[in-house]
Short mmCIF file of C-alpha atoms in Angstrom, two decimals:
data_model
loop_
_atom_site.label_atom_id
_atom_site.label_comp_id
_atom_site.label_asym_id
_atom_site.label_seq_id
_atom_site.Cartn_x
_atom_site.Cartn_y
_atom_site.Cartn_z
CA UNK O 292 -25.98 -70.27 -232.26
CA UNK O 293 -27.93 -73.18 -230.81
CA UNK O 294 -24.85 -75.07 -229.76
CA UNK O 295 -23.41 -72.24 -227.79
CA UNK O 296 -24.92 -73.23 -224.33
CA UNK O 297 -23.14 -76.56 -224.50
CA UNK O 298 -19.34 -75.53 -223.72
CA UNK O 299 -20.22 -74.40 -220.00
CA UNK O 300 -21.36 -78.10 -219.42
CA UNK O 301 -17.90 -79.42 -219.72
CA UNK O 302 -16.37 -77.98 -216.67
CA UNK O 303 -19.46 -79.14 -214.71
CA UNK O 304 -18.92 -82.70 -216.01
CA UNK O 305 -15.37 -82.48 -214.94
CA UNK O 306 -16.25 -81.22 -211.47
CA UNK O 307 -18.79 -84.00 -210.92
CA UNK O 308 -16.26 -86.62 -212.17
CA UNK O 309 -13.79 -85.25 -209.65
CA UNK O 310 -16.20 -85.36 -206.78
CA UNK O 311 -17.11 -88.97 -207.49
CA UNK O 312 -13.24 -89.83 -207.89
CA UNK O 313 -12.51 -88.23 -204.61
CA UNK O 314 -15.32 -90.00 -202.88
CA UNK O 315 -14.12 -93.36 -204.28
CA UNK O 316 -10.46 -92.53 -202.95
CA UNK O 317 -11.63 -91.20 -199.34
CA UNK O 318 -13.79 -94.31 -198.87
CA UNK O 319 -11.07 -96.67 -200.16
CA UNK O 320 -8.01 -95.50 -198.47
CA UNK O 321 -9.50 -95.99 -195.08
CA UNK O 322 -11.74 -98.81 -196.14
CA UNK O 323 -10.61 -102.03 -198.13
CA UNK O 324 -7.05 -100.57 -198.32
CA UNK O 325 -6.89 -101.25 -194.66
CA UNK O 326 -8.03 -104.74 -195.06
CA UNK O 327 -5.42 -105.69 -197.62
CA UNK O 328 -2.61 -103.66 -195.72
CA UNK O 329 -3.17 -105.32 -192.40
CA UNK O 330 -3.57 -108.63 -193.90
CA UNK O 331 -0.26 -108.34 -195.68
CA UNK O 332 2.14 -106.53 -193.03
CA UNK O 333 1.85 -109.36 -190.50
CA UNK O 334 3.96 -111.65 -192.63
CA UNK O 335 7.17 -109.70 -192.62
CA UNK O 336 7.65 -109.46 -188.76
CA UNK O 337 6.76 -113.14 -188.10
CA UNK O 338 10.10 -114.11 -186.52
CA UNK O 339 10.58 -110.86 -184.78
CA UNK O 340 7.21 -111.03 -182.87
CA UNK O 341 7.84 -114.44 -181.90
CA UNK O 342 11.25 -113.46 -180.53
CA UNK O 343 9.65 -110.52 -178.73
CA UNK O 344 7.00 -113.01 -177.27
CA UNK O 345 9.80 -115.28 -175.94
CA UNK O 346 11.80 -112.45 -174.53
CA UNK O 347 8.85 -110.87 -172.77
CA UNK O 348 7.92 -114.18 -171.19
CA UNK O 349 11.67 -114.67 -169.95
CA UNK O 350 11.64 -111.18 -168.38
CA UNK O 351 8.44 -111.99 -166.65
CA UNK O 352 9.09 -115.39 -165.40
CA UNK O 353 12.77 -116.08 -165.67
CA UNK O 354 12.53 -119.06 -168.18
CA UNK O 355 11.85 -119.36 -171.91
CA UNK O 356 8.45 -119.97 -173.25
CA UNK O 357 8.36 -123.49 -174.92
CA UNK O 358 8.46 -123.38 -178.82
CA UNK O 359 4.88 -124.93 -179.08
CA UNK O 360 3.54 -122.09 -176.81
CA UNK O 361 5.41 -119.47 -178.79
CA UNK O 362 3.62 -120.89 -181.74
CA UNK O 363 0.31 -120.88 -180.25
CA UNK O 364 0.72 -117.28 -179.16
CA UNK O 365 1.51 -116.27 -182.77
CA UNK O 366 -1.26 -118.33 -184.15
CA UNK O 367 -3.70 -116.41 -181.93
CA UNK O 368 -2.22 -113.14 -183.00
CA UNK O 369 -2.83 -114.10 -186.61
CA UNK O 370 -6.25 -115.64 -185.91
CA UNK O 371 -7.57 -112.79 -184.05
CA UNK O 372 -7.63 -110.61 -187.36
CA UNK O 373 -10.38 -112.76 -189.04
CA UNK O 374 -12.05 -113.24 -185.69
CA UNK O 375 -12.43 -109.39 -185.37
CA UNK O 376 -13.46 -109.15 -188.92
CA UNK O 377 -16.46 -111.25 -188.08
CA UNK O 378 -17.49 -108.99 -185.17
CA UNK O 379 -16.96 -106.06 -187.45
CA UNK O 380 -19.19 -107.56 -190.11
CA UNK O 381 -22.03 -108.02 -187.61
CA UNK O 382 -21.51 -104.28 -186.40
CA UNK O 383 -21.70 -103.01 -189.97
CA UNK O 384 -25.36 -103.37 -190.43
CA UNK O 385 -26.32 -101.45 -187.43
CA UNK O 386 -23.68 -98.88 -188.06
CA UNK O 387 -24.99 -98.28 -191.67
CA UNK O 388 -28.75 -97.96 -190.52
CA UNK O 389 -28.18 -95.69 -187.53
CA UNK O 390 -25.16 -93.69 -188.57
CA UNK O 391 -25.22 -93.78 -192.28
CA UNK O 392 -22.70 -95.03 -194.82
CA UNK O 393 -20.18 -92.08 -194.62
CA UNK O 394 -20.36 -91.59 -190.92
CA UNK O 395 -19.79 -95.21 -190.13
CA UNK O 396 -16.59 -95.19 -192.11
CA UNK O 397 -15.45 -92.10 -190.04
CA UNK O 398 -16.41 -93.75 -186.72
CA UNK O 399 -14.75 -96.97 -187.65
CA UNK O 400 -11.24 -95.22 -187.50
CA UNK O 401 -11.61 -95.21 -183.70
CA UNK O 402 -10.65 -98.98 -183.75
CA UNK O 403 -7.62 -98.05 -186.04
CA UNK O 404 -6.44 -95.30 -183.81
CA UNK O 405 -6.67 -97.63 -180.70
CA UNK O 406 -4.88 -100.32 -182.49
CA UNK O 407 -2.09 -98.18 -183.70
CA UNK O 408 -1.48 -96.98 -180.18
CA UNK O 409 -1.31 -100.45 -178.80
CA UNK O 410 1.06 -101.52 -181.56
CA UNK O 411 3.11 -98.53 -181.20
CA UNK O 412 3.86 -99.11 -177.37
CA UNK O 413 3.77 -102.76 -177.10
CA UNK O 414 7.61 -103.30 -177.33
CA UNK O 415 8.17 -100.43 -174.75
CA UNK O 416 5.49 -101.86 -172.54
CA UNK O 417 6.66 -105.46 -172.81
CA UNK O 418 3.37 -106.77 -173.60
CA UNK O 419 2.55 -109.07 -176.49
CA UNK O 420 -1.00 -108.98 -175.20
CA UNK O 421 -1.15 -105.39 -176.75
CA UNK O 422 -0.36 -106.83 -180.08
CA UNK O 423 -3.12 -109.39 -179.84
CA UNK O 424 -5.73 -106.78 -178.83
CA UNK O 425 -4.50 -104.46 -181.58
CA UNK O 426 -4.96 -107.31 -184.18
CA UNK O 427 -8.42 -107.84 -182.91
CA UNK O 428 -9.11 -104.17 -183.26
CA UNK O 429 -7.93 -103.87 -186.70
CA UNK O 430 -9.98 -106.94 -187.69
CA UNK O 431 -12.95 -105.20 -186.33
CA UNK O 432 -12.29 -102.11 -188.34
CA UNK O 433 -11.60 -104.29 -191.50
CA UNK O 434 -14.84 -106.10 -191.06
CA UNK O 435 -16.87 -102.89 -190.88
CA UNK O 436 -15.09 -101.09 -193.95
CA UNK O 437 -15.35 -104.26 -195.92
CA UNK O 438 -19.15 -104.13 -195.70
CA UNK O 439 -19.82 -100.34 -195.60
CA UNK O 440 -17.50 -99.14 -198.33
CA UNK O 441 -18.93 -101.12 -201.29
CA UNK O 442 -22.51 -100.25 -200.02
CA UNK O 443 -21.69 -96.48 -199.87
CA UNK O 444 -19.85 -96.41 -203.27
CA UNK O 445 -22.74 -98.69 -205.01
CA UNK O 446 -25.44 -96.31 -203.76
CA UNK O 447 -23.35 -93.23 -204.71
CA UNK O 448 -22.48 -94.23 -208.22
CA UNK O 449 -24.85 -93.81 -211.39
CA UNK O 450 -26.02 -97.05 -212.90
CA UNK O 451 -23.75 -96.65 -215.88
CA UNK O 452 -20.63 -96.82 -213.56
CA UNK O 453 -21.96 -98.81 -210.61
CA UNK O 454 -19.95 -101.88 -211.40
CA UNK O 455 -16.80 -99.91 -211.90
CA UNK O 456 -17.07 -97.79 -208.84
CA UNK O 457 -18.00 -100.73 -206.63
CA UNK O 458 -14.97 -102.57 -208.12
CA UNK O 459 -12.62 -100.14 -206.74
CA UNK O 460 -13.11 -101.89 -203.39
CA UNK O 461 -11.14 -104.84 -204.90
CA UNK O 462 -8.37 -102.35 -206.44
CA UNK O 463 -7.92 -100.91 -202.81
CA UNK O 464 -7.61 -104.29 -201.38
CA UNK O 465 -5.01 -105.28 -203.68
CA UNK O 466 -3.32 -102.07 -203.37
CA UNK O 467 -3.31 -102.38 -199.64
CA UNK O 468 -1.76 -105.91 -200.08
CA UNK O 469 0.97 -104.62 -202.29
CA UNK O 470 1.76 -101.59 -200.04
CA UNK O 471 1.98 -103.95 -197.02
CA UNK O 472 4.43 -106.21 -198.88
CA UNK O 473 6.49 -103.14 -199.88
CA UNK O 474 6.59 -101.48 -196.45
CA UNK O 475 7.42 -104.84 -194.92
CA UNK O 476 10.60 -105.31 -196.82
CA UNK O 477 13.75 -105.61 -194.71
CA UNK O 478 15.08 -102.31 -196.21
CA UNK O 479 12.01 -100.29 -194.86
CA UNK O 480 10.06 -101.40 -191.63
CA UNK O 481 10.62 -105.08 -191.87
CA UNK O 482 13.72 -105.14 -189.53
CA UNK O 483 13.85 -106.45 -186.06
CA UNK O 484 13.63 -103.07 -184.39
CA UNK O 485 11.03 -101.46 -186.64
CA UNK O 486 8.23 -104.06 -186.52
CA UNK O 487 6.07 -101.81 -183.92
CA UNK O 488 6.09 -99.03 -186.36
CA UNK O 489 5.25 -101.46 -189.23
CA UNK O 490 2.13 -102.60 -187.35
CA UNK O 491 1.25 -98.93 -186.28
CA UNK O 492 1.47 -97.62 -189.83
CA UNK O 493 -2.16 -98.55 -190.32
CA UNK O 494 -2.90 -95.11 -188.61
CA UNK O 495 -1.61 -93.16 -191.72
CA UNK O 496 -4.41 -94.29 -194.11
CA UNK O 497 -6.93 -93.80 -191.20
CA UNK O 498 -5.84 -90.20 -190.74
CA UNK O 499 -6.16 -89.53 -194.38
CA UNK O 500 -9.69 -90.68 -194.36
CA UNK O 501 -10.55 -88.73 -191.36
CA UNK O 502 -9.24 -85.50 -193.19
CA UNK O 503 -10.89 -86.06 -196.55
CA UNK O 504 -14.23 -88.00 -196.12
CA UNK O 505 -16.06 -85.31 -194.16
CA UNK O 506 -15.86 -82.95 -197.12
CA UNK O 507 -17.75 -85.28 -199.44
CA UNK O 508 -21.38 -86.25 -199.70
CA UNK O 509 -23.37 -89.02 -198.04
CA UNK O 510 -25.07 -91.66 -200.05
CA UNK O 511 -28.12 -90.06 -201.76
CA UNK O 512 -30.06 -93.29 -201.50
CA UNK O 513 -29.60 -93.36 -197.67
CA UNK O 514 -30.47 -89.70 -197.51
CA UNK O 515 -33.81 -90.04 -199.30
CA UNK O 516 -35.19 -93.67 -198.67
CA UNK O 517 -33.72 -94.06 -195.00
CA UNK O 518 -33.70 -90.56 -193.73
CA UNK O 519 -36.43 -89.03 -196.08
CA UNK O 520 -34.40 -85.87 -196.39
CA UNK O 521 -35.03 -84.76 -200.07
CA UNK O 522 -33.16 -81.42 -199.91
CA UNK O 523 -29.84 -82.99 -198.67
CA UNK O 524 -30.32 -85.84 -201.24
CA UNK O 525 -30.78 -83.40 -204.00
CA UNK O 526 -27.64 -81.51 -202.98
CA UNK O 527 -25.65 -84.75 -202.81
CA UNK O 528 -26.76 -85.82 -206.24
CA UNK O 529 -25.97 -82.28 -207.62
CA UNK O 530 -22.26 -82.76 -206.29
CA UNK O 531 -21.94 -86.32 -207.61
CA UNK O 532 -23.75 -85.96 -211.02
CA UNK O 533 -24.17 -82.32 -212.15
CA UNK O 534 -27.64 -80.56 -212.49
CA UNK O 535 -28.37 -81.99 -216.03
CA UNK O 536 -28.91 -85.56 -214.84
CA UNK O 537 -30.18 -85.10 -211.38
CA UNK O 538 -33.87 -85.01 -212.02
CA UNK O 539 -34.09 -88.09 -213.91
CA UNK O 540 -32.12 -90.11 -211.30
CA UNK O 541 -34.18 -88.39 -208.41
CA UNK O 542 -37.33 -89.73 -210.02
CA UNK O 543 -35.82 -93.25 -209.94
CA UNK O 544 -34.85 -92.77 -206.36
CA UNK O 545 -38.54 -91.63 -205.59
CA UNK O 546 -39.85 -94.87 -207.28
CA UNK O 547 -37.41 -96.97 -205.17
CA UNK O 548 -38.49 -94.95 -202.17
CA UNK O 549 -42.21 -95.69 -202.91
CA UNK O 550 -41.44 -99.45 -203.44
CA UNK O 551 -39.89 -99.39 -200.06
CA UNK O 552 -42.49 -97.31 -198.28
CA UNK O 553 -43.78 -98.78 -194.90
CA UNK O 554 -40.86 -101.35 -194.63
CA UNK O 555 -38.45 -101.44 -191.85
CA UNK O 556 -34.62 -102.48 -192.18
CA UNK O 557 -34.47 -106.21 -192.53
CA UNK O 558 -32.62 -108.30 -189.89
CA UNK O 559 -30.14 -110.96 -190.94
CA UNK O 560 -32.14 -113.98 -190.05
CA UNK O 561 -35.29 -112.59 -191.89
CA UNK O 562 -33.42 -112.71 -195.17
CA UNK O 563 -33.47 -116.52 -194.82
CA UNK O 564 -37.26 -116.59 -194.09
CA UNK O 565 -38.34 -114.51 -196.88
CA UNK O 566 -39.33 -116.29 -200.08
CA UNK O 567 -38.95 -113.23 -202.29
CA UNK O 568 -35.28 -113.05 -201.29
CA UNK O 569 -34.57 -116.97 -201.93
CA UNK O 570 -32.39 -116.69 -205.07
CA UNK O 571 -30.56 -113.50 -203.67
CA UNK O 572 -29.63 -115.18 -200.45
CA UNK O 573 -28.59 -118.47 -202.03
CA UNK O 574 -26.38 -116.50 -204.58
CA UNK O 575 -24.69 -114.64 -201.78
CA UNK O 576 -23.94 -117.70 -199.64
CA UNK O 577 -22.75 -119.75 -202.48
CA UNK O 578 -20.47 -117.08 -204.31
CA UNK O 579 -19.34 -115.60 -201.15
CA UNK O 580 -18.12 -118.97 -199.77
CA UNK O 581 -16.66 -119.77 -203.13
CA UNK O 582 -14.49 -116.44 -203.29
CA UNK O 583 -12.86 -117.53 -199.92
CA UNK O 584 -12.71 -121.34 -200.55
CA UNK O 585 -11.29 -121.05 -204.08
CA UNK O 586 -7.68 -121.30 -202.71
CA UNK O 587 -6.31 -117.91 -203.66
CA UNK O 588 -5.36 -116.97 -200.13
CA UNK O 589 -3.76 -120.58 -199.66
CA UNK O 590 -1.59 -120.17 -202.70
CA UNK O 591 0.37 -117.56 -200.96
CA UNK O 592 1.59 -120.41 -198.50
CA UNK O 593 3.03 -122.31 -201.43
CA UNK O 594 4.61 -119.12 -203.16
CA UNK O 595 7.78 -118.90 -201.02
CA UNK O 596 8.76 -122.67 -201.40
CA UNK O 597 8.03 -122.69 -205.03
CA UNK O 598 10.10 -119.62 -205.74
CA UNK O 599 12.90 -121.19 -203.85
CA UNK O 600 12.60 -124.61 -206.02
CA UNK O 601 12.66 -122.34 -209.00
CA UNK O 602 16.01 -121.06 -208.06
CA UNK O 603 15.13 -117.73 -206.54
CA UNK O 604 17.63 -116.79 -203.73
CA UNK O 605 16.18 -116.74 -200.26
CA UNK O 606 16.90 -113.08 -199.74
CA UNK O 607 15.09 -112.27 -203.26
CA UNK O 608 11.87 -114.21 -202.34
CA UNK O 609 10.27 -111.25 -200.84
CA UNK O 610 10.47 -109.28 -203.90
CA UNK O 611 8.89 -112.22 -205.79
CA UNK O 612 6.02 -112.03 -203.24
CA UNK O 613 5.52 -108.41 -204.13
CA UNK O 614 5.08 -109.45 -207.73
CA UNK O 615 2.22 -111.73 -206.77
CA UNK O 616 0.38 -108.74 -205.16
CA UNK O 617 1.02 -106.66 -208.32
CA UNK O 618 -0.54 -109.23 -210.36
CA UNK O 619 -3.89 -109.02 -208.32
CA UNK O 620 -3.69 -105.22 -208.47
CA UNK O 621 -3.20 -105.11 -212.27
CA UNK O 622 -6.31 -107.59 -212.95
CA UNK O 623 -8.40 -105.49 -210.52
CA UNK O 624 -7.68 -102.42 -212.67
CA UNK O 625 -8.46 -104.21 -215.90
CA UNK O 626 -11.56 -105.60 -214.32
CA UNK O 627 -12.79 -102.21 -213.05
CA UNK O 628 -12.47 -100.81 -216.75
CA UNK O 629 -14.55 -103.75 -218.43
CA UNK O 630 -17.12 -104.76 -215.90
CA UNK O 631 -19.80 -102.39 -217.19
CA UNK O 632 -19.10 -103.52 -220.61
CA UNK O 633 -18.93 -107.35 -220.39
CA UNK O 634 -20.99 -107.77 -217.29
CA UNK O 635 -20.72 -109.44 -213.99
CA UNK O 636 -21.45 -113.00 -215.06
CA UNK O 637 -18.88 -113.15 -217.77
CA UNK O 638 -16.09 -111.85 -215.35
CA UNK O 639 -17.16 -114.49 -212.64
CA UNK O 640 -17.56 -117.44 -214.99
CA UNK O 641 -14.14 -116.51 -216.78
CA UNK O 642 -12.36 -116.14 -213.56
CA UNK O 643 -13.35 -119.26 -212.02
CA UNK O 644 -12.89 -121.27 -215.10
CA UNK O 645 -9.35 -119.99 -215.62
CA UNK O 646 -8.61 -120.57 -211.92
CA UNK O 647 -9.66 -124.15 -212.45
CA UNK O 648 -7.55 -124.61 -215.41
CA UNK O 649 -4.34 -123.10 -213.77
CA UNK O 650 -4.99 -124.90 -210.51
CA UNK O 651 -5.01 -128.16 -212.38
CA UNK O 652 -1.74 -127.47 -214.05
CA UNK O 653 -0.24 -126.25 -210.78
CA UNK O 654 -1.21 -129.65 -209.08
CA UNK O 655 0.46 -131.72 -211.93
CA UNK O 656 3.55 -129.39 -211.86
CA UNK O 657 3.84 -130.05 -207.97
CA UNK O 658 3.51 -133.68 -208.45
CA UNK O 659 6.26 -133.75 -211.23
CA UNK O 660 8.52 -131.13 -209.89
CA UNK O 661 11.24 -133.59 -208.77
CA UNK O 662 10.95 -135.44 -212.15
CA UNK O 663 11.61 -132.61 -214.50
CA UNK O 664 14.05 -129.64 -213.91
CA UNK O 665 11.67 -127.08 -215.50
CA UNK O 666 8.55 -127.99 -213.48
CA UNK O 667 9.19 -125.60 -210.65
CA UNK O 668 9.34 -122.77 -213.17
CA UNK O 669 5.94 -123.99 -214.62
CA UNK O 670 4.59 -124.05 -210.92
CA UNK O 671 5.73 -120.49 -210.42
CA UNK O 672 4.10 -119.37 -213.67
CA UNK O 673 0.88 -121.08 -212.40
CA UNK O 674 0.93 -119.15 -209.13
CA UNK O 675 1.08 -115.66 -211.05
CA UNK O 676 -1.75 -116.98 -213.59
CA UNK O 677 -3.92 -118.23 -210.74
CA UNK O 678 -3.84 -114.83 -208.82
CA UNK O 679 -4.44 -112.92 -212.24
CA UNK O 680 -7.53 -115.16 -212.89
CA UNK O 681 -8.84 -114.45 -209.23
CA UNK O 682 -8.47 -110.69 -209.63
CA UNK O 683 -10.34 -110.86 -213.08
CA UNK O 684 -13.51 -111.76 -211.48
CA UNK O 685 -14.19 -113.31 -208.08
CA UNK O 686 -12.11 -110.69 -206.26
CA UNK O 687 -14.08 -107.70 -207.04
CA UNK O 688 -17.40 -108.87 -208.60
CA UNK O 689 -18.39 -110.93 -205.48
CA UNK O 690 -18.34 -107.78 -203.30
CA UNK O 691 -20.84 -106.06 -205.67
CA UNK O 692 -23.54 -108.78 -205.14
CA UNK O 693 -25.01 -107.65 -201.85
CA UNK O 694 -25.35 -104.09 -203.26
CA UNK O 695 -27.06 -105.09 -206.48
CA UNK O 696 -29.11 -108.07 -205.46
CA UNK O 697 -30.84 -106.56 -202.44
CA UNK O 698 -32.98 -103.58 -201.92
CA UNK O 699 -32.29 -100.71 -199.67
CA UNK O 700 -33.97 -102.21 -196.62
CA UNK O 701 -32.34 -105.55 -196.94
CA UNK O 702 -28.95 -104.41 -198.18
CA UNK O 703 -27.39 -103.82 -194.58
CA UNK O 704 -28.43 -107.30 -193.39
CA UNK O 705 -27.14 -108.71 -196.59
CA UNK O 706 -23.79 -107.29 -196.12
CA UNK O 707 -23.87 -108.66 -192.50
CA UNK O 708 -24.54 -112.18 -193.87
CA UNK O 709 -21.78 -111.85 -196.53
CA UNK O 710 -19.25 -110.57 -194.12
CA UNK O 711 -20.04 -113.14 -191.60
CA UNK O 712 -19.65 -115.87 -194.32
CA UNK O 713 -16.35 -114.39 -195.53
CA UNK O 714 -14.51 -114.00 -192.32
CA UNK O 715 -15.77 -117.33 -190.97
CA UNK O 716 -14.55 -119.18 -194.01
CA UNK O 717 -11.23 -117.17 -193.97
CA UNK O 718 -10.69 -118.40 -190.37
CA UNK O 719 -11.49 -121.90 -191.25
CA UNK O 720 -9.26 -122.01 -194.28
CA UNK O 721 -6.36 -120.48 -192.23
CA UNK O 722 -6.97 -123.14 -189.46
CA UNK O 723 -7.42 -126.10 -191.72
CA UNK O 724 -5.07 -125.70 -194.53
CA UNK O 725 -1.88 -126.94 -192.74
CA UNK O 726 -3.67 -130.23 -192.09
CA UNK O 727 -4.92 -130.35 -195.74
CA UNK O 728 -1.32 -129.84 -196.91
CA UNK O 729 -0.19 -132.63 -194.51
CA UNK O 730 -2.90 -135.04 -195.54
CA UNK O 731 -3.22 -134.34 -199.38
CA UNK O 732 0.27 -133.41 -200.14
CA UNK O 733 0.74 -132.42 -203.69
CA UNK O 734 -2.95 -132.89 -204.33
CA UNK O 735 -3.99 -130.17 -201.71
CA UNK O 736 -5.52 -128.17 -204.44
CA UNK O 737 -8.04 -130.73 -205.49
CA UNK O 738 -10.80 -129.54 -203.07
CA UNK O 739 -10.21 -125.90 -204.15
CA UNK O 740 -10.51 -126.74 -207.85
CA UNK O 741 -13.97 -128.36 -207.05
CA UNK O 742 -15.10 -125.19 -205.49
CA UNK O 743 -13.95 -123.12 -208.53
CA UNK O 744 -16.04 -125.51 -210.79
CA UNK O 745 -19.04 -125.11 -208.57
CA UNK O 746 -18.76 -121.31 -208.53
CA UNK O 747 -18.54 -121.18 -212.37
CA UNK O 748 -21.50 -123.41 -212.80
CA UNK O 749 -23.64 -121.59 -210.34
CA UNK O 750 -22.88 -118.30 -211.93
CA UNK O 751 -23.72 -119.68 -215.52
CA UNK O 752 -27.09 -121.24 -214.63
CA UNK O 753 -28.44 -119.21 -211.69
CA UNK O 754 -26.87 -115.58 -211.30
CA UNK O 755 -28.85 -112.91 -213.29
CA UNK O 756 -26.97 -110.16 -215.05
CA UNK O 757 -27.25 -106.73 -213.47
CA UNK O 758 -25.27 -104.67 -215.89
CA UNK O 759 -26.78 -101.27 -216.59
CA UNK O 760 -30.07 -101.90 -214.71
CA UNK O 761 -31.59 -99.80 -211.97
CA UNK O 762 -32.06 -101.35 -208.53
CA UNK O 763 -35.79 -101.30 -209.10
CA UNK O 764 -35.35 -103.23 -212.43
CA UNK O 765 -33.06 -105.68 -210.62
CA UNK O 766 -35.68 -106.26 -207.91
CA UNK O 767 -38.38 -106.82 -210.49
CA UNK O 768 -36.33 -109.52 -212.38
CA UNK O 769 -35.38 -111.23 -209.18
CA UNK O 770 -38.93 -111.40 -208.22
CA UNK O 771 -39.93 -113.10 -211.42
CA UNK O 772 -37.10 -115.60 -210.99
CA UNK O 773 -38.18 -116.26 -207.40
CA UNK O 774 -41.84 -116.74 -208.56
CA UNK O 775 -41.71 -118.24 -212.04
CA UNK O 776 -45.14 -119.77 -212.06
CA UNK O 777 -46.73 -116.28 -211.82
CA UNK O 778 -45.30 -115.49 -215.22
CA UNK O 779 -45.92 -118.76 -217.09
CA UNK O 780 -48.61 -119.21 -219.74
CA UNK O 781 -50.57 -116.97 -222.02
CA UNK O 782 -53.06 -114.44 -220.35
CA UNK O 783 -56.64 -115.41 -220.98
CA UNK O 784 -58.22 -112.66 -223.35
CA UNK O 785 -61.77 -114.02 -223.68
CA UNK O 786 -64.96 -113.72 -221.41
CA UNK O 787 -64.43 -113.98 -217.69
CA UNK O 788 -64.65 -117.57 -216.38
CA UNK O 789 -67.14 -117.85 -213.49
CA UNK O 790 -65.47 -120.45 -210.95
CA UNK O 791 -68.15 -120.07 -208.28
CA UNK O 792 -71.02 -122.59 -207.99
CA UNK O 793 -73.15 -120.29 -205.95
CA UNK O 794 -76.49 -119.21 -207.54
#
């Protein structure tokens, strides 16, 4: 008879799991999914947009645009995306503080809607400038969502699932890349007449988020610590968790609120001036830079040529490229399932070590591909293995660092710093990689291997493990690491020593 009250808890558990799952999906579809989608769909219409640029210039002036200027316009269209991402990363902090996490994601769709309108009517208006402005706007949207989404999900999830929930940002990024590659196939929207619709299709996930996210709760931590609204925080926790676990977690939130009492939201430059945040900031800068400088984005530049060398027909290369995106999506799913069991440090170190291994083999294969007929096949396998290794750790774990290493008042500023680093390095890699290819030839991956080694070493020696800990416990551990001398040596148990010489 004592066990009879237990069965009604099962439906409630299912409801709370469903609400958290829907929150993850609604935030992700208009968040990091948009980043991956808009990053990949621009590859398919490259030649079509260049032809459109030349035709537009011809219609305006009566003579064709020189090839080097066509290439310059195309480079600007591609480069405006990370530039917009940098602006969006700088907007994310003020948005998160003033509007909240959920409302920031909703307002962010204004940029998506405006960009979709520009893309959709650019061909009819005969304006390649509309394409350039649209790329800038979707970049701003991606910069905002890449920072707000992991912050929102990390603050909404229970500590036992915080890693897995935050890792869904990487899953949606990989899913966006794959969907962009599929939609960009010639059989779908990759044709010469359909490219405005391809670029404007970013409107679909934006509309899905606008329809679903308003029905879901705001971050409980933001509601209690930033807004001081206990009643709405309690209601949000009850929807996300279920009534049996709310009071325990609410007490933890109250402790965190007390620790932040009297503090204001930090500004980005203040993070570098505060000694209590020294290890957190260094970890954010080192590992954030390593994720973009490890060479994963650049390996896609080699993929097409390596696949052709391996005997893949030109018309089938696009399908092989889709396979590379599927590899990253697969490992993001696997990493999401194991991160709260094996921990963050193991995934990061393992990912970087495997990337170092496969990158080294890839370099050897490039050097010997003309000497042995089977070397192109080895190089092709290395591409897939390198992308799989990146998806295991660096792709998702790096995005969790700003959520777990910083407290509520410093977290928005930390995401601004992390976003600025990510988008700046992405822009610099895109700008400098062609020159590296020309200067280093087959040894172009040697600098990236050095970055992978440094990332693995830093993670092993300096990054603390945060698995299964509350935000307050993580803050206390980091304080001990930042001020180790305060914790050294035994405590004196004897009589008080009088240090003063005053009589």
